[in-house]
Structures are given as C-alpha cells and as structure tokens.
Amino acid sequence: MDKILVLDFGGQYNQLIARRVREQHVYAEIVPFNKITTEEIVNRGYKGVIFTGGPNSVYDEKSPHYDKSILDVGIPVLGICYGDQLMAYMAGGKVNSAKDSSEYGKTTVYTESCELFRDVPSESVCFMSHTDFIETLPQGFVNIAHTDKCPHAAMCNSQKKLYGVQFHPEVTHTVFGKQILSNFLFSVCGCQADWKMEDFIERSVEGYKKTLRGKKVLLALSGGVDSSVAAVLLHRAVGENLICVFVDHGLLRKGEGDFVEKTFREKFGMNLIRANVQERFLSKLSGVTEPEKKRKIIGEEFIRVFEDEAKKLGKIDVLAQGTIYPDVIESGKGDSAVIKSHHNVGGLPDVIAFDEIAEPLRDLFKDEVREVGTKLGIPHELVWRQPFPGPGLAVRVIGEITKEKLDLLRDADAVFREEIANAGLEEITNQYFAVLTDLRSVGVKGDARTYGYTVALRAVTTDDFMTAEWTRLPYEVLGKASNRITNEVEGISSVVYDITSQPPATVARD
C-alpha cells in the first residue's frame, strides 16, 4: 500500500491535508516534524512528503525547521504555506515579512503550465493565509504562480520533484485544490489509489483487540454520530467489556434522551447506563456566560460523572470517547491556536481516574466517520443524524443558561429541523440548528404586547467542518419556520437567519 507522509509543522489545516489525500484512496500518515528523521522517512517507504502550514516565521530561530537533506533523497515533496516558505528557506532562498501585502481568504491566483497544475486553469481562486512571502527563489527553482500581491505563489524544482504553494489546496475555498493534490499524488509521486475505509476499520478493530484485551472500557455515549460509530467499532473489538454511559445533562435536543436509550438498548443490545444529572449540570453552569468557561465546566463534569459511574461498576481501565479531528484542532493541537475547547478534548480536567483514553475516531473528519458508520452497518437514520456538540445546547444558548431558555431553544430547534425535513432539504445542508441569542425585543401577538427572545437560525454546507459556507435555504422554508416558531413557542418574539461562513465564524456560533 502506497503511503504519503504529512509532516506536521503546527498549522490549523494539517489533518485536513491528510483527509484530502485519503479521500483519493491514498493512505496518509501525520507525524510531527520533530518525531521522524530523514533516514526513517526513506526506510518507511513513503511515496511522497507534504510539509504542512504553521503559525511561525521560518526566519525565526525558534520556529520549527527540518533537516534539509530531505530535499536531496529523491522523495517528492510538496510544501504548503509555511511548508512552502520552509522549503525555500532550506534550499537557500529568502523569506521575508509581507508587511502590508499579506493575504487572507479567497484570492485569484495565476498559474503556469507544469505537472502540479495539470488541468488547472491559468486563472482560478485559491485560499491564502500568510503574513510572510518568498522574496527570492532558491537556486534550481522556478516560479509557477503569482497573485496580485504575492510574486511567488508557487514554485518548483521539477528535476528533484520539489513543489511549493503559498496557498492552501486542501481547503474547499481553493477551487482546484483537489486537482492540485491529485496531480502531486499520482503524476508526481506515482501513487496507486489502493487504500479504502475498510482498511481503517480492520486496523482499528484488530488494534483495539490487542491493546484493550481483558480491559473494561467505559464509553461516553451521546447518541450522536461520532460516539455512536465509536461505540459500534469498539463493541466489535471488546464485546461485553464495553459499557456505554449516556449522560443526560439536560442540554439535549427535544426527545433525544429517550431516543438514545431505546436505540442502543434495543437495536444494538449494548450495555447502556443512563445517568440523569440534569440538575447537577445546571447548578454548575448557573451564572456562567462566557462560552469557553461553559465548555470547560461541562468537560470536567462529564469526566466526574464517568468517574462516579466507574466507581459503581468496579475497576474500569479505559475511558473511550467519540472525539473526531475538528474537535482536536479547534481545541489546540501542538502549536495550533485554540479556537474553542471541546468537552472531550480541551475541556478534560488535569486528573482523570482512568488509566487510558481510547479515541478511535480521533483522526477522522465527519464525512469519514459517516462512511465508517455505514460500513459498520449502522442504520442510515443514525449515521446521518444532525451533528450535535458534546456540550449540547449549552453552546447554543448565548449568555447565562437556565431551564427556561433551554426549553425555548429545544422547541424552536425542533420546529426548524422539522421544516427542513418537510421541505426535503436534509441532505443539501450539512448542519442546521437554532441558537437562542441573549437579545430580547418587543413583539405583538393578537392585541397584546410581548417581550421575548430572538432566535437565530443557522444552516451550513461543508464537507470537513473546518471551513463552511452558509446554506442558501429557500425563503419560503425560512418564512414558514419563522412563523411557526414565533406562533408556537411562547417567549420568542423574532427570528433571524445567520449568513456568516466559517471562517471568520465557527459553525456553533457560541
């Protein structure tokens, strides 16, 4: 099986690079830049190496660098953003601050004819995010792309099969990014498309059979896509040694607690414990308004609940979670910036009463998780359920959390999701939900004055949950949802639609 090494220099989109490689059926491994030598790269037989982006400047002595011998061993290399600048720096070029000419977001790029840009138009849209630029190319390299502000938006040394791009081909905003990566994988590296998702399932199950043999595993089951797939995957590996704990923290969607309990007890026959701790969480969250603090509190309480349940069950060796990569990267991975903590990553307390943590989906994105779930035989209605954050509705209530607010949001969210389903739009938008804002305004119902909250509806289209576009829902669907919410949910006086993409926003909007 052909393999690509993604050499990680700490950027936000590093795992997304590996995901783009894997979706073209080429296996990708991510390794931190300081955890592998050039000799090991050669010995492991990688067909190519991708230098990732990163938050640093290559001319800073404290920034991550690598042994420049990697450029001379005959393995094709593609540098992306910081990786592009690093390649230039390593090969003797000059990198400098872009000062007033830095670029962020969608940018028009003009490309030259070369192997990397085969079947890519000479003018297209790319995604830029840089504050430095390559001022002088290294000897042996030629310029193959530019933008209005960046003279060297891409470079290559075709003889050595070394390529660098200042933009990010891995994000969806780069229109021909997939083609560029495909050209590197197949035309430059000569890879075969011989890796399938079944390989991931088989390796995971066999791996956990060995590492978890004889150990009791406690799984944090929310009933969402991620934890459900993790549960079935681990159940295949450890069978009866898996105990699923479902924490009903009072922050769930309408009717969700009963649905989860019924599905996993009756459909899958799993050992499920339902912990009803609604008051416990509401008490801890009382008076808290700052989103990051909410997430930290919920993360710690989740673990404390599991510890309590574990004590009742006797010796539990392993805590299992449905963590996926967007959770990891947004919580801060390596030198990456923290965007928001997730209850099962950045929100973990320092002391946990478990020997190990198992996160079988940690390296996968949402669509990959769904594919694994389908391959595992999980019913379509569960695999394609709406994504739901572990902290639940706590991240969709702006400001202080109260039972009254949660009940308002539950009803409004149920109406919106129902109208999306009635219109047959469930599969044209990847995530849709309601947010209860902290804004109150005057309204009129009948002849009476009302004073209620504003609900924000949000729907996004994405294939990786790292970048997302707001979904252009039909006005009649939005209008019907708005009418129903303001008429049926007492305490809601107005409805708005959020048309912000990610970035600059996040999907959750807390």
mmCIF file with all atom_site columns, C-alpha atoms in Angstrom, residues 117-222:
data_model
loop_
_atom_site.group_PDB
_atom_site.id
_atom_site.type_symbol
_atom_site.label_atom_id
_atom_site.label_alt_id
_atom_site.label_comp_id
_atom_site.label_asym_id
_atom_site.label_entity_id
_atom_site.label_seq_id
_atom_site.pdbx_PDB_ins_code
_atom_site.Cartn_x
_atom_site.Cartn_y
_atom_site.Cartn_z
_atom_site.occupancy
_atom_site.B_iso_or_equiv
_atom_site.pdbx_formal_charge
_atom_site.auth_seq_id
_atom_site.auth_comp_id
_atom_site.auth_asym_id
_atom_site.auth_atom_id
_atom_site.pdbx_PDB_model_num
ATOM 1   C CA . PHE A 1 117 ? -1.093  22.414 -12.265 1.00 0.00 ? 117 PHE A CA 1
ATOM 2   C CA . ARG A 1 118 ? -2.132  19.945 -14.942 1.00 0.00 ? 118 ARG A CA 1
ATOM 3   C CA . ASP A 1 119 ? -5.839  20.504 -15.833 1.00 0.00 ? 119 ASP A CA 1
ATOM 4   C CA . VAL A 1 120 ? -5.891  23.626 -13.646 1.00 0.00 ? 120 VAL A CA 1
ATOM 5   C CA . PRO A 1 121 ? -6.931  26.877 -15.404 1.00 0.00 ? 121 PRO A CA 1
ATOM 6   C CA . SER A 1 122 ? -4.307  29.599 -15.674 1.00 0.00 ? 122 SER A CA 1
ATOM 7   C CA . GLU A 1 123 ? -6.573  31.806 -13.530 1.00 0.00 ? 123 GLU A CA 1
ATOM 8   C CA . SER A 1 124 ? -8.544  30.447 -10.564 1.00 0.00 ? 124 SER A CA 1
ATOM 9   C CA . VAL A 1 125 ? -9.489  31.121 -6.937  1.00 0.00 ? 125 VAL A CA 1
ATOM 10  C CA . CYS A 1 126 ? -7.308  29.905 -4.066  1.00 0.00 ? 126 CYS A CA 1
ATOM 11  C CA . PHE A 1 127 ? -7.337  30.342 -0.275  1.00 0.00 ? 127 PHE A CA 1
ATOM 12  C CA . MET A 1 128 ? -4.472  32.405 1.108   1.00 0.00 ? 128 MET A CA 1
ATOM 13  C CA . SER A 1 129 ? -3.457  32.866 4.743   1.00 0.00 ? 129 SER A CA 1
ATOM 14  C CA . HIS A 1 130 ? 0.041   34.278 5.179   1.00 0.00 ? 130 HIS A CA 1
ATOM 15  C CA . THR A 1 131 ? 1.995   37.158 6.664   1.00 0.00 ? 131 THR A CA 1
ATOM 16  C CA . ASP A 1 132 ? 5.363   36.198 5.105   1.00 0.00 ? 132 ASP A CA 1
ATOM 17  C CA . PHE A 1 133 ? 6.335   35.581 1.484   1.00 0.00 ? 133 PHE A CA 1
ATOM 18  C CA . ILE A 1 134 ? 9.185   34.150 -0.572  1.00 0.00 ? 134 ILE A CA 1
ATOM 19  C CA . GLU A 1 135 ? 11.202  37.146 -1.726  1.00 0.00 ? 135 GLU A CA 1
ATOM 20  C CA . THR A 1 136 ? 13.909  35.253 -3.632  1.00 0.00 ? 136 THR A CA 1
ATOM 21  C CA . LEU A 1 137 ? 13.587  31.730 -5.051  1.00 0.00 ? 137 LEU A CA 1
ATOM 22  C CA . PRO A 1 138 ? 16.287  29.142 -4.268  1.00 0.00 ? 138 PRO A CA 1
ATOM 23  C CA . GLN A 1 139 ? 18.719  28.162 -7.000  1.00 0.00 ? 139 GLN A CA 1
ATOM 24  C CA . GLY A 1 140 ? 17.217  25.496 -9.268  1.00 0.00 ? 140 GLY A CA 1
ATOM 25  C CA . PHE A 1 141 ? 13.604  26.552 -8.574  1.00 0.00 ? 141 PHE A CA 1
ATOM 26  C CA . VAL A 1 142 ? 11.326  28.409 -10.975 1.00 0.00 ? 142 VAL A CA 1
ATOM 27  C CA . ASN A 1 143 ? 8.206   30.463 -10.285 1.00 0.00 ? 143 ASN A CA 1
ATOM 28  C CA . ILE A 1 144 ? 4.972   28.762 -11.381 1.00 0.00 ? 144 ILE A CA 1
ATOM 29  C CA . ALA A 1 145 ? 2.266   31.006 -9.879  1.00 0.00 ? 145 ALA A CA 1
ATOM 30  C CA . HIS A 1 146 ? 1.581   34.514 -8.602  1.00 0.00 ? 146 HIS A CA 1
ATOM 31  C CA . THR A 1 147 ? -1.212  36.689 -7.227  1.00 0.00 ? 147 THR A CA 1
ATOM 32  C CA . ASP A 1 148 ? -1.632  40.446 -7.385  1.00 0.00 ? 148 ASP A CA 1
ATOM 33  C CA . LYS A 1 149 ? 0.229   40.753 -4.057  1.00 0.00 ? 149 LYS A CA 1
ATOM 34  C CA . CYS A 1 150 ? 2.384   37.613 -3.913  1.00 0.00 ? 150 CYS A CA 1
ATOM 35  C CA . PRO A 1 151 ? 5.077   37.319 -6.635  1.00 0.00 ? 151 PRO A CA 1
ATOM 36  C CA . HIS A 1 152 ? 5.892   33.688 -5.787  1.00 0.00 ? 152 HIS A CA 1
ATOM 37  C CA . ALA A 1 153 ? 2.581   31.961 -5.011  1.00 0.00 ? 153 ALA A CA 1
ATOM 38  C CA . ALA A 1 154 ? 4.079   28.626 -6.139  1.00 0.00 ? 154 ALA A CA 1
ATOM 39  C CA . MET A 1 155 ? 7.485   27.294 -7.131  1.00 0.00 ? 155 MET A CA 1
ATOM 40  C CA . CYS A 1 156 ? 9.059   24.068 -8.305  1.00 0.00 ? 156 CYS A CA 1
ATOM 41  C CA . ASN A 1 157 ? 12.256  22.208 -8.991  1.00 0.00 ? 157 ASN A CA 1
ATOM 42  C CA . SER A 1 158 ? 10.827  19.613 -11.372 1.00 0.00 ? 158 SER A CA 1
ATOM 43  C CA . GLN A 1 159 ? 14.120  17.722 -11.660 1.00 0.00 ? 159 GLN A CA 1
ATOM 44  C CA . LYS A 1 160 ? 14.085  16.966 -7.919  1.00 0.00 ? 160 LYS A CA 1
ATOM 45  C CA . LYS A 1 161 ? 10.252  16.777 -7.785  1.00 0.00 ? 161 LYS A CA 1
ATOM 46  C CA . LEU A 1 162 ? 10.081  19.563 -5.209  1.00 0.00 ? 162 LEU A CA 1
ATOM 47  C CA . TYR A 1 163 ? 6.999   21.781 -5.257  1.00 0.00 ? 163 TYR A CA 1
ATOM 48  C CA . GLY A 1 164 ? 5.707   24.564 -3.027  1.00 0.00 ? 164 GLY A CA 1
ATOM 49  C CA . VAL A 1 165 ? 2.460   26.527 -2.936  1.00 0.00 ? 165 VAL A CA 1
ATOM 50  C CA . GLN A 1 166 ? 1.835   29.588 -0.772  1.00 0.00 ? 166 GLN A CA 1
ATOM 51  C CA . PHE A 1 167 ? -1.926  28.950 -0.751  1.00 0.00 ? 167 PHE A CA 1
ATOM 52  C CA . HIS A 1 168 ? -3.921  26.091 0.799   1.00 0.00 ? 168 HIS A CA 1
ATOM 53  C CA . PRO A 1 169 ? -5.064  23.496 -1.781  1.00 0.00 ? 169 PRO A CA 1
ATOM 54  C CA . GLU A 1 170 ? -6.595  21.362 0.999   1.00 0.00 ? 170 GLU A CA 1
ATOM 55  C CA . VAL A 1 171 ? -9.454  23.752 1.829   1.00 0.00 ? 171 VAL A CA 1
ATOM 56  C CA . THR A 1 172 ? -12.629 23.873 -0.244  1.00 0.00 ? 172 THR A CA 1
ATOM 57  C CA . HIS A 1 173 ? -12.202 27.585 -0.964  1.00 0.00 ? 173 HIS A CA 1
ATOM 58  C CA . THR A 1 174 ? -9.328  26.677 -3.315  1.00 0.00 ? 174 THR A CA 1
ATOM 59  C CA . VAL A 1 175 ? -11.468 25.730 -6.301  1.00 0.00 ? 175 VAL A CA 1
ATOM 60  C CA . PHE A 1 176 ? -8.946  23.418 -7.980  1.00 0.00 ? 176 PHE A CA 1
ATOM 61  C CA . GLY A 1 177 ? -7.206  22.322 -4.796  1.00 0.00 ? 177 GLY A CA 1
ATOM 62  C CA . LYS A 1 178 ? -8.318  18.717 -5.152  1.00 0.00 ? 178 LYS A CA 1
ATOM 63  C CA . GLN A 1 179 ? -6.884  18.573 -8.686  1.00 0.00 ? 179 GLN A CA 1
ATOM 64  C CA . ILE A 1 180 ? -3.582  20.049 -7.498  1.00 0.00 ? 180 ILE A CA 1
ATOM 65  C CA . LEU A 1 181 ? -3.233  17.445 -4.742  1.00 0.00 ? 181 LEU A CA 1
ATOM 66  C CA . SER A 1 182 ? -4.268  14.705 -7.175  1.00 0.00 ? 182 SER A CA 1
ATOM 67  C CA . ASN A 1 183 ? -1.531  15.806 -9.568  1.00 0.00 ? 183 ASN A CA 1
ATOM 68  C CA . PHE A 1 184 ? 1.039   15.629 -6.781  1.00 0.00 ? 184 PHE A CA 1
ATOM 69  C CA . LEU A 1 185 ? -0.127  12.201 -5.607  1.00 0.00 ? 185 LEU A CA 1
ATOM 70  C CA . PHE A 1 186 ? -0.473  10.468 -8.952  1.00 0.00 ? 186 PHE A CA 1
ATOM 71  C CA . SER A 1 187 ? 1.596   12.388 -11.531 1.00 0.00 ? 187 SER A CA 1
ATOM 72  C CA . VAL A 1 188 ? 4.498   13.464 -9.341  1.00 0.00 ? 188 VAL A CA 1
ATOM 73  C CA . CYS A 1 189 ? 4.643   10.709 -6.688  1.00 0.00 ? 189 CYS A CA 1
ATOM 74  C CA . GLY A 1 190 ? 3.255   7.853  -8.812  1.00 0.00 ? 190 GLY A CA 1
ATOM 75  C CA . CYS A 1 191 ? 0.880   6.630  -6.089  1.00 0.00 ? 191 CYS A CA 1
ATOM 76  C CA . GLN A 1 192 ? -1.745  3.935  -6.571  1.00 0.00 ? 192 GLN A CA 1
ATOM 77  C CA . ALA A 1 193 ? -5.282  4.533  -5.257  1.00 0.00 ? 193 ALA A CA 1
ATOM 78  C CA . ASP A 1 194 ? -5.321  1.367  -3.140  1.00 0.00 ? 194 ASP A CA 1
ATOM 79  C CA . TRP A 1 195 ? -6.487  2.463  0.347   1.00 0.00 ? 195 TRP A CA 1
ATOM 80  C CA . LYS A 1 196 ? -10.124 2.025  1.395   1.00 0.00 ? 196 LYS A CA 1
ATOM 81  C CA . MET A 1 197 ? -12.105 2.857  4.536   1.00 0.00 ? 197 MET A CA 1
ATOM 82  C CA . GLU A 1 198 ? -12.481 -0.852 5.216   1.00 0.00 ? 198 GLU A CA 1
ATOM 83  C CA . ASP A 1 199 ? -8.729  -0.826 5.867   1.00 0.00 ? 199 ASP A CA 1
ATOM 84  C CA . PHE A 1 200 ? -9.211  1.722  8.652   1.00 0.00 ? 200 PHE A CA 1
ATOM 85  C CA . ILE A 1 201 ? -11.984 -0.349 10.242  1.00 0.00 ? 201 ILE A CA 1
ATOM 86  C CA . GLU A 1 202 ? -9.986  -3.566 10.081  1.00 0.00 ? 202 GLU A CA 1
ATOM 87  C CA . ARG A 1 203 ? -6.833  -1.969 11.504  1.00 0.00 ? 203 ARG A CA 1
ATOM 88  C CA . SER A 1 204 ? -8.774  -0.250 14.284  1.00 0.00 ? 204 SER A CA 1
ATOM 89  C CA . VAL A 1 205 ? -10.699 -3.345 15.368  1.00 0.00 ? 205 VAL A CA 1
ATOM 90  C CA . GLU A 1 206 ? -7.636  -5.570 15.291  1.00 0.00 ? 206 GLU A CA 1
ATOM 91  C CA . GLY A 1 207 ? -5.543  -2.949 17.055  1.00 0.00 ? 207 GLY A CA 1
ATOM 92  C CA . TYR A 1 208 ? -8.041  -2.495 19.891  1.00 0.00 ? 208 TYR A CA 1
ATOM 93  C CA . LYS A 1 209 ? -8.498  -6.250 20.256  1.00 0.00 ? 209 LYS A CA 1
ATOM 94  C CA . LYS A 1 210 ? -4.815  -6.384 21.175  1.00 0.00 ? 210 LYS A CA 1
ATOM 95  C CA . THR A 1 211 ? -4.398  -3.193 23.201  1.00 0.00 ? 211 THR A CA 1
ATOM 96  C CA . LEU A 1 212 ? -7.685  -3.476 25.131  1.00 0.00 ? 212 LEU A CA 1
ATOM 97  C CA . ARG A 1 213 ? -7.698  -7.225 25.684  1.00 0.00 ? 213 ARG A CA 1
ATOM 98  C CA . GLY A 1 214 ? -9.048  -8.040 29.136  1.00 0.00 ? 214 GLY A CA 1
ATOM 99  C CA . LYS A 1 215 ? -9.729  -4.387 29.963  1.00 0.00 ? 215 LYS A CA 1
ATOM 100 C CA . LYS A 1 216 ? -13.045 -2.814 30.941  1.00 0.00 ? 216 LYS A CA 1
ATOM 101 C CA . VAL A 1 217 ? -13.937 0.119  28.668  1.00 0.00 ? 217 VAL A CA 1
ATOM 102 C CA . LEU A 1 218 ? -16.321 2.909  29.629  1.00 0.00 ? 218 LEU A CA 1
ATOM 103 C CA . LEU A 1 219 ? -17.646 4.791  26.579  1.00 0.00 ? 219 LEU A CA 1
ATOM 104 C CA . ALA A 1 220 ? -19.014 8.325  26.665  1.00 0.00 ? 220 ALA A CA 1
ATOM 105 C CA . LEU A 1 221 ? -22.109 7.791  24.519  1.00 0.00 ? 221 LEU A CA 1
ATOM 106 C CA . SER A 1 222 ? -24.069 10.866 23.486  1.00 0.00 ? 222 SER A CA 1
#
